[in-house]
Coordinates of C-alpha atoms in Angstrom, one line a residue:
M198 CA 0.1 0.0 -0.1
T199 CA 1.1 3.4 -0.6
Q200 CA 1.3 6.6 1.1
C201 CA -1.3 9.3 0.3
T202 CA 0.3 12.2 -1.1
N203 CA -3.2 14.3 -0.6
S204 CA -1.8 17.2 1.6
S205 CA -5.4 18.1 2.4
V206 CA -6.2 14.8 4.2
I207 CA -4.4 13.3 7.7
E208 CA -3.7 9.6 7.0
I209 CA -4.7 7.6 10.0
K210 CA -3.4 3.9 10.6
V211 CA -6.6 1.9 12.0
R212 CA -5.7 0.3 15.2
S213 CA -6.8 -3.0 16.6
K214 CA -8.2 -0.9 19.6
H215 CA -10.3 1.1 17.1
L216 CA -11.5 -2.0 15.3
E217 CA -12.5 -3.6 18.5
S218 CA -14.3 -1.2 20.1
A219 CA -16.4 -0.5 16.7
Q220 CA -17.0 -4.1 16.4
K221 CA -18.5 -4.6 19.9
R222 CA -20.7 -1.4 18.8
W223 CA -21.9 -2.4 15.5
A224 CA -22.7 -5.9 16.5
K225 CA -25.5 -4.1 18.6
I226 CA -26.9 -1.8 16.3
P227 CA -29.3 -2.7 14.1
T228 CA -29.9 -1.7 10.5
N229 CA -31.3 1.7 10.1
S230 CA -34.1 1.9 7.0
K231 CA -32.2 5.1 6.2
T232 CA -28.6 3.7 6.0
I233 CA -27.6 4.5 2.4
S234 CA -25.2 1.2 2.4
K235 CA -25.8 -2.1 4.5
S236 CA -22.1 -2.0 5.6
G237 CA -22.2 2.0 6.2
K238 CA -22.7 1.7 9.5
K239 CA -19.5 -0.4 10.6
Y240 CA -17.1 2.2 8.5
G241 CA -19.2 5.1 10.2
I242 CA -19.1 3.9 13.8
L243 CA -15.0 3.0 13.0
A244 CA -14.8 6.8 12.2
E245 CA -16.3 7.5 15.4
E246 CA -13.9 5.6 17.3
I247 CA -10.9 7.1 15.3
F248 CA -12.5 10.4 16.1
I249 CA -12.8 10.1 19.8
D250 CA -9.2 8.5 19.9
S251 CA -7.5 11.2 18.2
Y252 CA -9.6 14.3 19.7
G253 CA -11.6 13.5 22.4
G254 CA -15.2 14.2 23.0
I255 CA -18.3 12.1 24.3
L256 CA -20.0 9.6 22.3
I257 CA -23.5 10.3 22.4
D258 CA -24.9 8.6 19.0
N259 CA -28.3 9.8 18.5
K260 CA -30.1 10.8 15.2
E261 CA -28.7 14.3 15.2
Y262 CA -25.1 14.2 15.9
D263 CA -22.7 11.7 17.2
I264 CA -20.2 13.1 19.5
D265 CA -20.4 15.9 22.3
Y266 CA -17.3 18.2 21.9
K267 CA -17.0 20.3 24.9
S268 CA -15.4 23.4 22.8
L269 CA -17.2 22.8 19.6
G270 CA -20.6 21.3 20.4
K271 CA -22.4 18.7 18.7
I272 CA -20.3 16.9 15.8
D273 CA -21.8 14.5 13.4
I274 CA -19.3 12.0 12.0
K275 CA -19.8 11.5 8.1
T276 CA -17.9 8.4 6.6
K277 CA -17.5 6.8 3.1
R278 CA -16.1 3.6 2.2
C279 CA -13.1 3.8 -0.3
W280 CA -10.6 2.1 -2.0
S281 CA -7.7 4.5 -2.2
C282 CA -6.3 7.6 -1.1
P283 CA -9.3 10.2 -1.5
D284 CA -8.5 12.8 -4.1
P285 CA -9.2 16.4 -3.2
S286 CA -11.9 16.5 -6.1
Y287 CA -14.0 13.7 -4.1
N288 CA -17.0 14.8 -2.2
C289 CA -17.8 15.2 1.6
T290 CA -21.8 14.4 1.5
V291 CA -24.7 14.9 4.2
A292 CA -28.1 13.0 3.2
K293 CA -30.7 15.4 2.5
Y294 CA -32.8 14.3 5.4
Q295 CA -29.9 14.4 7.7
L296 CA -29.2 18.4 6.9
D297 CA -33.0 18.9 6.7
R298 CA -33.5 17.8 10.4
G299 CA -30.5 19.6 12.0
G300 CA -29.6 19.3 15.1
C301 CA -25.6 19.4 15.1
D302 CA -22.7 22.3 14.9
F303 CA -20.4 20.5 12.7
Y304 CA -19.9 17.8 10.1
A305 CA -16.4 15.7 10.4
F306 CA -15.8 13.9 7.5
Y307 CA -13.7 10.5 7.1
R308 CA -13.1 8.0 4.2
I309 CA -12.0 4.5 5.2
R310 CA -10.3 1.9 3.2
S311 CA -12.5 -1.1 2.3
D312 CA -10.0 -3.6 4.2
Y313 CA -10.3 -1.3 7.5
S314 CA -6.8 -0.5 7.7
T315 CA -6.4 3.0 7.0
A316 CA -8.6 6.1 7.5
W317 CA -8.5 9.7 6.2
F318 CA -9.5 12.6 8.2
L319 CA -10.7 14.9 5.8
G320 CA -11.6 17.8 7.8
M321 CA -14.7 19.6 9.6
I322 CA -16.9 22.3 8.6
S323 CA -19.3 24.1 10.6
A324 CA -23.6 22.8 9.6
A325 CA -24.1 26.6 9.0
E326 CA -21.1 26.9 6.3
F327 CA -22.0 23.8 4.9
K328 CA -25.6 24.6 4.4
K329 CA -24.4 27.8 2.6
T330 CA -21.5 26.1 0.5
A331 CA -22.9 22.5 -0.5
T332 CA -24.1 21.6 -3.8
F333 CA -27.6 19.8 -4.2
M334 CA -27.2 16.7 -5.7
K335 CA -30.5 14.5 -6.6
S336 CA -31.0 10.9 -6.0
G337 CA -29.5 8.9 -9.1
T338 CA -27.0 11.8 -10.1
R339 CA -23.3 11.0 -11.0
A340 CA -20.6 12.8 -9.1
G341 CA -17.6 11.2 -10.9
N342 CA -17.5 7.8 -10.4
F343 CA -20.2 8.1 -7.4
I344 CA -23.8 7.7 -8.0
C345 CA -25.9 9.5 -5.3
K346 CA -27.8 6.8 -3.4
A347 CA -30.1 9.5 -2.0
D348 CA -31.0 13.1 -2.3
C349 CA -27.7 14.8 -0.8
Y350 CA -25.4 18.0 -0.5
N351 CA -21.9 17.6 -1.2
I352 CA -18.8 19.7 -0.7
P353 CA -15.4 19.0 -2.3
I354 CA -12.5 17.4 0.1
S355 CA -10.6 20.5 -0.8
S356 CA -13.3 22.7 0.6

């Protein structure tokens, strides 16, 4: 596996403690009818574990947000599975129903390799700034090689 050369992301080696914590949690959580991919919850939970290990915060894990971070507020972790280092032109995505629901102060974005070996922290943005700058994508619309599986809003990783 080659090192990621995208300087706008932080590459993180997924450690066994991240996987073990995530596996315990995802074994207990039923599939959400709104989940875009059946394995998506695994990657999302893993990203939450990595975030807490890296930056701290308290796991809340409700419908509006995932982490309570004392100095920032409510953070919702958004994660996509990938095969390689994310390109700066790839998108960070929030499903429309989640954006409409609100309830968080910030979004934190991750990509995680399909084999769970590597994660990339793509950055954070306030929910207010995301709403102002994101582009709406209708379900079925193609964004590069990605086909939107639900109505969503996107911003490029580089943003």
